[in-house]
């Protein structure tokens, strides 16, 4: 790395990678810092969790993506602090080692984290789905639940293992509930001797009164009908007020109810990561209720034109937290920096181009909204298939994904059913490593 204009990009999601790649011809040095070594295609995490795809098909090493970009380097670490006066960021490596990187321009694209609406203790019993670790843990829990039910003699215990509760009626929750129902009704029947997987209950709960409400009333109603058709119990107007190891407590118009269930999945709510508030505090910026940084029309932090905040971390014109917003704002930020360095006029303020939304419900069934047009059923599912193939990074990933989709959607199998105890216990292991690291930092090694 030379002495040119230094650009630090925080995050290797859609926004961060788009920003870095937009600078590939600019006279700058790019340092991309990410908490993992891979770029994750997050919209397909639910397929990893339900045994359709492997993690390698939706997660590509960042170094491999940027290997031909000579002006870019990649560092692993979680950025924990920003010094706007000295223009440095402080990151922590997986080993707990801290390091600093200086910048002339900072582009923060750290994505979003799971929100439990102030009930973070729910995470132990109802994992979210934001990382590969989350998806692999859920895969172990889902397939493990059927195995444990096979061992039980008590009918109540069997039903507790065979009841799956998905919290959240957005795209992730709907897709997850649909795939668990497909597992129970299409993939697993005939493979057990003591239990009938078709007796499994898949319950989708949400506090609002519609599934996929952003798609509009007509498509929302079609999605709900299709979910119920494949065996998903949809409980709307249902607020989760308690989660523990063996069940979930919900509040409805009829009062509080208990749902006995070992396997719960949390797909409700997102929040900005901790670095979002730290950037805002350091730069004197405001945040919205979700913790996102309120930015100028050019995606910069007010009073700090050298700091861009893009994607899920920014609050601008009430834009949704979707991949297209991250891609477009990341690309915009990169091109703006390139124009500045080259002495060219700054681009016009950012303008979002809505390319539509889509969600799958079950095999051959989806809903899609694009350009004012609405699609459902097989047509929407084919649109979903094409779009997701386009955005999967790497030719080999597309080829293997098509093969696994053929096995799962045309046939009845699941190519990725292998689970390990490490996957199921990953959350506890990570907590133990983190706690040990904190002790070392405090000078009190175990």
CSV table of C-alpha atoms in Angstrom, one decimal:
chain,number,residue,atom,x,y,z
A,1,UNK,CA,0.0,0.0,0.0
A,2,UNK,CA,1.4,3.4,-1.0
A,3,UNK,CA,1.0,7.0,0.2
A,4,UNK,CA,-2.1,7.7,-1.9
A,5,UNK,CA,-5.5,8.7,-0.6
A,6,UNK,CA,-6.5,6.1,2.0
A,7,UNK,CA,-10.0,4.7,2.0
A,8,UNK,CA,-11.1,2.4,4.8
A,9,UNK,CA,-14.2,0.3,4.1
A,10,UNK,CA,-15.9,-1.3,7.1
A,11,UNK,CA,-17.9,-4.4,6.2
A,12,UNK,CA,-17.8,-6.9,3.3
A,13,UNK,CA,-21.5,-7.2,2.8
A,14,UNK,CA,-23.3,-5.9,-0.3
A,15,UNK,CA,-22.6,-2.3,0.6
A,16,UNK,CA,-18.9,-2.6,1.5
A,17,UNK,CA,-17.9,-4.8,-1.4
A,18,UNK,CA,-19.8,-2.6,-3.8
A,19,UNK,CA,-17.9,0.5,-2.5
A,20,UNK,CA,-14.5,-1.3,-2.7
A,21,UNK,CA,-15.1,-2.5,-6.2
A,22,UNK,CA,-16.3,0.9,-7.4
A,23,UNK,CA,-12.8,2.2,-6.4
A,24,UNK,CA,-10.9,-0.4,-8.4
A,25,UNK,CA,-9.6,2.2,-11.0
A,26,UNK,CA,-9.3,5.1,-8.6
A,27,UNK,CA,-5.9,6.5,-7.4
A,28,UNK,CA,-6.5,5.4,-3.9
A,29,UNK,CA,-5.5,2.6,-1.4
A,30,UNK,CA,-8.4,0.6,-0.1
A,31,UNK,CA,-8.4,-1.2,3.2
A,32,UNK,CA,-11.5,-3.4,3.7
A,33,UNK,CA,-12.0,-4.6,7.3
A,34,UNK,CA,-14.5,-7.3,8.0
A,35,UNK,CA,-15.4,-9.5,11.0
A,36,UNK,CA,-15.2,-12.7,8.9
A,37,UNK,CA,-13.1,-13.8,6.0
A,38,UNK,CA,-16.1,-14.1,3.7
A,39,UNK,CA,-18.8,-12.2,1.9
A,40,UNK,CA,-22.2,-13.6,2.7
A,41,UNK,CA,-25.2,-13.8,0.4
A,42,UNK,CA,-27.6,-13.4,3.3
A,43,UNK,CA,-30.9,-13.8,1.5
A,44,UNK,CA,-30.2,-17.5,1.1
A,45,UNK,CA,-29.2,-18.3,4.7
A,46,UNK,CA,-32.5,-20.0,5.3
A,47,UNK,CA,-31.6,-22.6,2.6
A,48,UNK,CA,-28.4,-23.4,4.5
A,49,UNK,CA,-30.4,-23.8,7.7
A,50,UNK,CA,-32.8,-26.2,6.1
A,51,UNK,CA,-30.3,-28.3,4.3
A,52,UNK,CA,-30.7,-27.2,0.7
A,53,UNK,CA,-27.4,-25.3,0.1
A,54,UNK,CA,-24.0,-25.6,1.7
A,55,UNK,CA,-22.5,-22.5,3.4
A,56,UNK,CA,-19.8,-22.5,0.7
A,57,UNK,CA,-22.3,-21.8,-2.0
A,58,UNK,CA,-23.5,-18.5,-0.4
A,59,UNK,CA,-20.3,-17.4,1.3
A,60,UNK,CA,-17.2,-16.5,-0.8
A,61,UNK,CA,-13.8,-15.5,0.6
A,62,UNK,CA,-13.4,-11.7,0.3
A,63,UNK,CA,-9.8,-12.1,-0.7
A,64,UNK,CA,-10.9,-14.2,-3.7
A,65,UNK,CA,-13.4,-11.6,-4.8
A,66,UNK,CA,-10.8,-8.8,-4.6
A,67,UNK,CA,-7.7,-10.7,-5.7
A,68,UNK,CA,-7.4,-8.8,-9.0
A,69,UNK,CA,-7.9,-5.4,-7.4
A,70,UNK,CA,-4.3,-4.4,-6.7
A,71,UNK,CA,-5.2,-1.2,-4.8
A,72,UNK,CA,-7.2,-3.2,-2.1
A,73,UNK,CA,-6.1,-5.1,1.0
A,74,UNK,CA,-8.3,-7.1,3.3
A,75,UNK,CA,-8.0,-7.3,7.1
A,76,UNK,CA,-10.1,-9.4,9.5
A,77,UNK,CA,-11.5,-7.7,12.6
A,78,UNK,CA,-14.5,-6.0,14.1
A,79,UNK,CA,-14.3,-2.3,14.1
A,80,UNK,CA,-15.1,-1.1,17.6
A,81,UNK,CA,-14.2,2.6,17.6
A,82,UNK,CA,-13.7,5.6,15.3
A,83,UNK,CA,-11.5,8.6,16.0
A,84,UNK,CA,-12.9,11.3,13.7
A,85,UNK,CA,-10.2,13.9,14.8
A,86,UNK,CA,-7.2,11.7,14.1
A,87,UNK,CA,-9.1,9.8,11.3
A,88,UNK,CA,-8.4,6.3,12.6
A,89,UNK,CA,-10.5,3.2,13.2
A,90,UNK,CA,-9.8,0.7,15.9
A,91,UNK,CA,-10.5,-2.9,15.2
A,92,UNK,CA,-10.3,-6.1,17.2
A,93,UNK,CA,-9.0,-9.4,15.6
A,94,UNK,CA,-10.6,-12.7,16.5
A,95,UNK,CA,-7.7,-13.4,18.9
A,96,UNK,CA,-8.6,-10.2,20.8
A,97,UNK,CA,-5.7,-8.2,19.4
A,98,UNK,CA,-6.5,-4.5,18.7
A,99,UNK,CA,-5.1,-2.6,15.8
A,100,UNK,CA,-5.6,0.8,14.2
A,101,UNK,CA,-5.9,1.9,10.6
A,102,UNK,CA,-5.8,5.5,9.4
A,103,UNK,CA,-8.0,6.9,6.7
A,104,UNK,CA,-8.6,9.9,4.6
A,105,UNK,CA,-12.1,8.6,3.7
A,106,UNK,CA,-14.2,6.2,5.7
A,107,UNK,CA,-17.0,4.2,4.3
A,108,UNK,CA,-19.0,2.3,7.0
A,109,UNK,CA,-21.1,-0.6,5.7
A,110,UNK,CA,-21.4,-2.9,8.7
A,111,UNK,CA,-24.9,-4.1,7.9
A,112,UNK,CA,-27.5,-4.9,10.5
A,113,UNK,CA,-27.8,-7.1,13.5
A,114,UNK,CA,-30.7,-9.1,14.9
A,115,UNK,CA,-33.1,-7.2,17.2
A,116,UNK,CA,-34.9,-8.8,20.0
A,117,UNK,CA,-36.6,-5.6,21.0
A,118,UNK,CA,-34.8,-5.3,24.3
A,119,UNK,CA,-35.0,-9.0,25.1
A,120,UNK,CA,-31.6,-10.2,24.1
A,121,UNK,CA,-31.8,-13.2,26.4
A,122,UNK,CA,-34.3,-14.7,23.9
A,123,UNK,CA,-31.3,-15.3,21.6
A,124,UNK,CA,-30.2,-18.3,23.6
A,125,UNK,CA,-33.4,-20.2,22.9
A,126,UNK,CA,-34.5,-18.6,19.6
A,127,UNK,CA,-31.4,-17.9,17.4
A,128,UNK,CA,-31.7,-15.3,14.7
A,129,UNK,CA,-30.4,-15.8,11.1
A,130,UNK,CA,-27.7,-13.2,10.2
A,131,UNK,CA,-24.5,-15.3,10.0
A,132,UNK,CA,-23.3,-18.7,8.7
A,133,UNK,CA,-22.9,-19.7,12.3
A,134,UNK,CA,-26.6,-19.0,12.9
A,135,UNK,CA,-27.7,-21.0,9.9
A,136,UNK,CA,-25.5,-24.0,10.8
A,137,UNK,CA,-26.8,-23.9,14.4
A,138,UNK,CA,-30.4,-23.8,13.2
A,139,UNK,CA,-29.7,-26.7,10.8
A,140,UNK,CA,-28.5,-28.8,13.7
A,141,UNK,CA,-31.5,-27.8,15.9
A,142,UNK,CA,-34.1,-28.4,13.1
A,143,UNK,CA,-32.9,-31.8,12.0
A,144,UNK,CA,-31.9,-32.7,15.5
A,145,UNK,CA,-35.4,-32.1,16.7
A,146,UNK,CA,-36.8,-34.9,14.5
A,147,UNK,CA,-34.0,-37.2,15.8
A,148,UNK,CA,-34.8,-36.5,19.4
A,149,UNK,CA,-38.5,-37.0,18.8
A,150,UNK,CA,-37.8,-40.5,17.5
A,151,UNK,CA,-36.3,-41.3,20.9
A,152,UNK,CA,-39.2,-40.1,23.0
A,153,UNK,CA,-41.9,-42.4,24.4
A,154,UNK,CA,-44.0,-39.6,25.9
A,155,UNK,CA,-46.4,-38.2,23.3
A,156,UNK,CA,-46.2,-34.7,24.8
A,157,UNK,CA,-42.5,-34.7,24.6
A,158,UNK,CA,-42.7,-35.9,21.0
A,159,UNK,CA,-45.0,-33.0,20.1
A,160,UNK,CA,-42.7,-30.5,21.9
A,161,UNK,CA,-39.8,-31.7,19.7
A,162,UNK,CA,-42.0,-31.6,16.6
A,163,UNK,CA,-43.3,-28.1,17.1
A,164,UNK,CA,-41.3,-25.4,15.3
A,165,UNK,CA,-42.1,-21.7,16.0
A,166,UNK,CA,-40.8,-19.0,13.6
A,167,UNK,CA,-41.1,-15.5,14.9
A,168,UNK,CA,-41.5,-12.8,12.2
A,169,UNK,CA,-43.7,-12.6,9.1
A,170,UNK,CA,-41.2,-10.9,6.9
A,171,UNK,CA,-39.5,-12.6,4.0
A,172,UNK,CA,-37.0,-14.5,6.2
A,173,UNK,CA,-39.7,-15.8,8.5
A,174,UNK,CA,-42.0,-16.8,5.7
A,175,UNK,CA,-39.2,-18.5,3.7
A,176,UNK,CA,-38.0,-20.3,6.8
A,177,UNK,CA,-41.5,-21.5,7.9
A,178,UNK,CA,-42.2,-22.7,4.3
A,179,UNK,CA,-39.0,-24.7,4.1
A,180,UNK,CA,-39.5,-26.4,7.5
A,181,UNK,CA,-43.0,-27.4,6.4
A,182,UNK,CA,-41.5,-28.8,3.2
A,183,UNK,CA,-39.1,-30.8,5.2
A,184,UNK,CA,-41.8,-32.3,7.4
A,185,UNK,CA,-44.2,-33.1,4.6
A,186,UNK,CA,-42.0,-33.9,1.6
A,187,UNK,CA,-38.5,-34.8,2.6
A,188,UNK,CA,-38.6,-36.7,5.8
A,189,UNK,CA,-41.7,-38.9,5.7
A,190,UNK,CA,-40.8,-42.6,5.5
A,191,UNK,CA,-37.3,-42.1,7.1
A,192,UNK,CA,-38.4,-42.6,10.7
A,193,UNK,CA,-40.1,-45.6,12.3
A,194,UNK,CA,-41.6,-44.2,15.5
A,195,UNK,CA,-42.7,-40.8,14.5
A,196,UNK,CA,-44.5,-39.4,11.5
A,197,UNK,CA,-42.7,-36.1,10.5
A,198,UNK,CA,-46.0,-35.0,8.8
A,199,UNK,CA,-47.4,-34.6,12.3
A,200,UNK,CA,-45.0,-31.7,12.9
A,201,UNK,CA,-46.5,-28.3,13.7
A,202,UNK,CA,-44.9,-25.3,12.0
A,203,UNK,CA,-46.2,-22.0,13.5
A,204,UNK,CA,-45.5,-18.6,12.1
A,205,UNK,CA,-46.2,-15.8,14.6
A,206,UNK,CA,-46.1,-12.0,14.2
A,207,UNK,CA,-47.4,-9.1,16.1
A,208,UNK,CA,-48.7,-7.4,13.0
A,209,UNK,CA,-51.9,-8.4,11.1
A,210,UNK,CA,-50.4,-9.6,7.8
A,211,UNK,CA,-47.5,-11.6,6.5
A,212,UNK,CA,-45.2,-9.8,4.1
A,213,UNK,CA,-47.1,-6.5,4.6
A,214,UNK,CA,-44.7,-4.5,2.4
A,215,UNK,CA,-45.9,-6.4,-0.6
A,216,UNK,CA,-49.5,-5.1,-0.3
A,217,UNK,CA,-52.8,-6.7,0.7
A,218,UNK,CA,-53.4,-8.9,-2.3
A,219,UNK,CA,-49.9,-10.6,-2.4
A,220,UNK,CA,-49.9,-10.7,1.4
A,221,UNK,CA,-53.2,-12.7,1.4
A,222,UNK,CA,-51.9,-15.0,-1.3
A,223,UNK,CA,-48.7,-15.7,0.7
A,224,UNK,CA,-50.8,-16.5,3.8
A,225,UNK,CA,-53.1,-18.8,1.9
A,226,UNK,CA,-50.1,-20.7,0.4
A,227,UNK,CA,-48.4,-21.0,3.8
A,228,UNK,CA,-51.6,-22.5,5.2
A,229,UNK,CA,-51.9,-24.8,2.2
A,230,UNK,CA,-48.5,-26.4,2.9
A,231,UNK,CA,-49.3,-26.8,6.6
A,232,UNK,CA,-48.0,-23.7,8.3
A,233,UNK,CA,-50.1,-22.3,11.1
A,234,UNK,CA,-50.1,-18.5,10.7
A,235,UNK,CA,-50.8,-16.6,14.0
A,236,UNK,CA,-51.1,-12.9,13.4
A,237,UNK,CA,-51.7,-10.2,16.0
A,238,UNK,CA,-49.5,-12.4,18.3
A,239,UNK,CA,-46.8,-10.8,20.3
A,240,UNK,CA,-44.0,-12.8,21.8
A,241,UNK,CA,-43.5,-11.9,25.5
A,242,UNK,CA,-41.4,-14.9,26.7
A,243,UNK,CA,-39.0,-17.5,25.4
A,244,UNK,CA,-37.3,-20.4,27.2
A,245,UNK,CA,-35.9,-23.8,26.5
A,246,UNK,CA,-39.1,-25.6,26.1
A,247,UNK,CA,-41.5,-23.1,24.7
A,248,UNK,CA,-42.7,-19.6,23.9
A,249,UNK,CA,-45.3,-17.3,25.6
A,250,UNK,CA,-47.4,-15.1,23.3
A,251,UNK,CA,-49.9,-12.4,23.9
A,252,UNK,CA,-53.0,-12.2,21.8
A,253,UNK,CA,-56.4,-10.4,22.0
A,254,UNK,CA,-57.6,-13.4,24.0
A,255,UNK,CA,-54.8,-13.1,26.5
A,256,UNK,CA,-51.5,-14.9,27.1
A,257,UNK,CA,-50.9,-18.4,25.7
A,258,UNK,CA,-48.1,-20.9,25.9
A,259,UNK,CA,-46.8,-22.8,22.9
A,260,UNK,CA,-44.7,-25.8,23.9
A,261,UNK,CA,-41.8,-26.0,21.5
A,262,UNK,CA,-38.1,-26.8,21.7
A,263,UNK,CA,-37.1,-25.3,18.3
A,264,UNK,CA,-37.7,-21.5,17.9
A,265,UNK,CA,-36.3,-19.3,15.2
A,266,UNK,CA,-36.2,-15.5,15.5
A,267,UNK,CA,-36.8,-13.6,12.2
A,268,UNK,CA,-38.4,-10.5,13.6
A,269,UNK,CA,-36.7,-7.1,13.7
A,270,UNK,CA,-33.3,-5.8,12.8
A,271,UNK,CA,-31.2,-3.1,14.4
A,272,UNK,CA,-28.0,-1.2,13.5
A,273,UNK,CA,-24.8,-2.8,14.9
A,274,UNK,CA,-23.0,-1.2,17.8
A,275,UNK,CA,-20.5,0.6,15.5
A,276,UNK,CA,-23.4,2.6,14.1
A,277,UNK,CA,-24.0,4.5,17.4
A,278,UNK,CA,-20.2,4.8,18.0
A,279,UNK,CA,-19.8,6.5,14.6
A,280,UNK,CA,-22.7,8.8,15.3
A,281,UNK,CA,-21.4,9.7,18.8
A,282,UNK,CA,-17.9,10.4,17.4
A,283,UNK,CA,-19.2,12.5,14.6
A,284,UNK,CA,-21.9,14.3,16.5
A,285,UNK,CA,-24.6,12.8,14.2
A,286,UNK,CA,-28.2,11.7,15.1
A,287,UNK,CA,-29.6,8.2,14.9
A,288,UNK,CA,-33.1,7.0,14.3
A,289,UNK,CA,-35.1,4.6,16.6
A,290,UNK,CA,-33.3,1.6,15.1
A,291,UNK,CA,-29.9,3.1,15.7
A,292,UNK,CA,-29.2,3.9,12.1
A,293,UNK,CA,-27.1,7.0,11.3
A,294,UNK,CA,-29.0,9.9,9.8
A,295,UNK,CA,-27.0,10.9,6.7
A,296,UNK,CA,-27.0,13.7,4.1
A,297,UNK,CA,-28.5,13.1,0.6
A,298,UNK,CA,-24.9,12.1,-0.6
A,299,UNK,CA,-24.7,9.4,2.2
A,300,UNK,CA,-22.1,11.4,4.2
A,301,UNK,CA,-22.4,12.1,7.9
A,302,UNK,CA,-23.4,15.8,8.5
A,303,UNK,CA,-20.3,17.9,9.2
A,304,UNK,CA,-18.0,15.1,8.0
A,305,UNK,CA,-17.9,14.8,4.3
A,306,UNK,CA,-15.0,12.3,4.6
A,307,UNK,CA,-17.3,9.7,6.3
A,308,UNK,CA,-19.9,7.8,4.3
A,309,UNK,CA,-22.5,5.5,6.0
A,310,UNK,CA,-24.3,3.2,3.5
A,311,UNK,CA,-26.7,0.2,3.4
A,312,UNK,CA,-28.6,-1.0,6.5
A,313,UNK,CA,-26.7,1.4,8.8
A,314,UNK,CA,-27.9,4.6,7.2
A,315,UNK,CA,-31.2,6.4,7.7
A,316,UNK,CA,-32.1,8.2,4.5
A,317,UNK,CA,-35.5,8.9,2.9
A,318,UNK,CA,-37.0,5.9,4.8
A,319,UNK,CA,-35.2,3.5,2.4
A,320,UNK,CA,-35.7,-0.2,3.3
A,321,UNK,CA,-32.9,-2.4,4.7
A,322,UNK,CA,-32.6,-4.6,1.6
A,323,UNK,CA,-29.6,-5.7,-0.5
A,324,UNK,CA,-30.3,-3.3,-3.4
A,325,UNK,CA,-30.1,-0.3,-1.1
A,326,UNK,CA,-26.8,-1.5,0.1
A,327,UNK,CA,-25.4,-2.2,-3.3
A,328,UNK,CA,-26.5,1.1,-4.8
A,329,UNK,CA,-25.4,3.3,-1.9
A,330,UNK,CA,-22.1,1.4,-1.7
A,331,UNK,CA,-21.4,1.9,-5.4
A,332,UNK,CA,-22.5,5.6,-5.1
A,333,UNK,CA,-20.1,6.2,-2.2
A,334,UNK,CA,-17.2,4.5,-4.0
A,335,UNK,CA,-17.8,6.5,-7.2
A,336,UNK,CA,-18.1,9.8,-5.2
A,337,UNK,CA,-14.8,9.2,-3.6
A,338,UNK,CA,-13.2,8.3,-7.0
A,339,UNK,CA,-14.6,11.6,-8.4
A,340,UNK,CA,-13.2,13.6,-5.5
A,341,UNK,CA,-9.8,12.2,-5.8
A,342,UNK,CA,-9.7,12.7,-9.6
A,343,UNK,CA,-10.8,16.3,-9.1
A,344,UNK,CA,-14.1,15.8,-10.9
A,345,UNK,CA,-17.5,17.3,-10.0
A,346,UNK,CA,-19.3,15.4,-7.3
A,347,UNK,CA,-22.2,13.2,-8.4
A,348,UNK,CA,-25.8,14.3,-7.9
A,349,UNK,CA,-27.4,13.3,-4.6
A,350,UNK,CA,-28.1,9.6,-4.2
A,351,UNK,CA,-31.3,8.4,-5.9
A,352,UNK,CA,-32.6,4.9,-5.2
A,353,UNK,CA,-33.8,2.8,-8.0
A,354,UNK,CA,-36.3,0.3,-6.7
A,355,UNK,CA,-35.9,-3.0,-8.6
A,356,UNK,CA,-38.7,-4.7,-6.6
A,357,UNK,CA,-39.0,-7.3,-3.9
A,358,UNK,CA,-39.7,-11.0,-3.9
A,359,UNK,CA,-40.0,-13.9,-1.4
A,360,UNK,CA,-40.4,-17.6,-1.8
A,361,UNK,CA,-43.1,-19.5,0.1
A,362,UNK,CA,-42.6,-23.1,-1.0
A,363,UNK,CA,-41.2,-24.9,-4.0
A,364,UNK,CA,-42.5,-23.4,-7.2
A,365,UNK,CA,-44.4,-20.7,-5.2
A,366,UNK,CA,-43.3,-17.2,-4.5
A,367,UNK,CA,-44.5,-13.6,-4.7
A,368,UNK,CA,-42.8,-10.7,-6.5
A,369,UNK,CA,-43.4,-7.0,-6.8
A,370,UNK,CA,-41.5,-5.0,-9.4
A,371,UNK,CA,-42.1,-1.9,-11.4
A,372,UNK,CA,-45.7,-1.6,-10.3
A,373,UNK,CA,-46.5,-5.2,-11.4
A,374,UNK,CA,-47.4,-8.0,-9.1
A,375,UNK,CA,-46.6,-11.7,-9.6
A,376,UNK,CA,-47.3,-14.9,-7.6
A,377,UNK,CA,-47.1,-18.6,-7.9
A,378,UNK,CA,-44.7,-20.3,-10.4
A,379,UNK,CA,-44.0,-17.2,-12.4
A,380,UNK,CA,-42.8,-15.3,-9.4
A,381,UNK,CA,-40.8,-18.4,-8.3
A,382,UNK,CA,-39.0,-18.5,-11.7
A,383,UNK,CA,-38.2,-14.7,-11.3
A,384,UNK,CA,-36.8,-15.4,-7.9
A,385,UNK,CA,-34.7,-18.2,-9.2
A,386,UNK,CA,-33.1,-16.1,-12.0
A,387,UNK,CA,-32.5,-13.1,-9.8
A,388,UNK,CA,-30.8,-15.1,-7.1
A,389,UNK,CA,-28.6,-16.9,-9.6
A,390,UNK,CA,-27.5,-13.5,-11.0
A,391,UNK,CA,-26.4,-12.3,-7.6
A,392,UNK,CA,-24.6,-15.4,-6.4
A,393,UNK,CA,-20.9,-14.6,-6.5
A,394,UNK,CA,-18.8,-17.0,-8.5
A,395,UNK,CA,-19.6,-19.3,-11.5
A,396,UNK,CA,-19.0,-22.5,-9.5
A,397,UNK,CA,-21.5,-21.3,-6.8
A,398,UNK,CA,-24.2,-20.9,-9.4
A,399,UNK,CA,-23.6,-24.4,-10.9
A,400,UNK,CA,-23.7,-26.2,-7.5
A,401,UNK,CA,-26.6,-24.2,-6.3
A,402,UNK,CA,-28.7,-25.2,-9.4
A,403,UNK,CA,-27.8,-28.8,-8.7
A,404,UNK,CA,-28.9,-28.6,-5.1
A,405,UNK,CA,-32.1,-26.8,-6.0
A,406,UNK,CA,-32.9,-29.5,-8.5
A,407,UNK,CA,-32.5,-32.2,-5.8
A,408,UNK,CA,-34.6,-30.2,-3.3
A,409,UNK,CA,-37.3,-28.7,-5.5
A,410,UNK,CA,-37.8,-31.3,-8.2
A,411,UNK,CA,-37.0,-34.3,-6.0
A,412,UNK,CA,-37.6,-34.7,-2.3
A,413,UNK,CA,-34.0,-34.8,-0.9
A,414,UNK,CA,-31.8,-32.3,0.8
A,415,UNK,CA,-28.2,-32.3,-0.2
A,416,UNK,CA,-26.8,-30.7,3.0
A,417,UNK,CA,-28.3,-32.6,6.0
A,418,UNK,CA,-25.1,-33.2,7.9
A,419,UNK,CA,-25.1,-31.6,11.3
A,420,UNK,CA,-22.6,-31.7,14.1
A,421,UNK,CA,-22.7,-31.1,17.9
A,422,UNK,CA,-20.3,-28.1,17.3
A,423,UNK,CA,-22.8,-26.4,15.1
A,424,UNK,CA,-25.6,-26.8,17.7
A,425,UNK,CA,-23.4,-25.6,20.5
A,426,UNK,CA,-21.6,-22.9,18.5
A,427,UNK,CA,-23.4,-20.0,20.3
A,428,UNK,CA,-22.2,-21.2,23.7
A,429,UNK,CA,-18.7,-21.8,22.4
A,430,UNK,CA,-18.5,-18.3,20.9
A,431,UNK,CA,-19.7,-16.8,24.2
A,432,UNK,CA,-17.0,-18.7,26.1
A,433,UNK,CA,-14.3,-17.5,23.7
A,434,UNK,CA,-15.5,-13.9,23.9
A,435,UNK,CA,-15.6,-14.1,27.7
A,436,UNK,CA,-12.0,-15.5,27.8
A,437,UNK,CA,-10.9,-12.7,25.5
A,438,UNK,CA,-12.4,-10.1,27.8
A,439,UNK,CA,-10.5,-11.7,30.8
A,440,UNK,CA,-7.2,-11.5,28.9
A,441,UNK,CA,-7.8,-7.9,28.0
A,442,UNK,CA,-8.5,-7.1,31.6
A,443,UNK,CA,-5.2,-8.7,32.6
A,444,UNK,CA,-6.9,-11.7,34.3
A,445,UNK,CA,-6.3,-14.8,32.2
A,446,UNK,CA,-8.0,-17.9,33.3
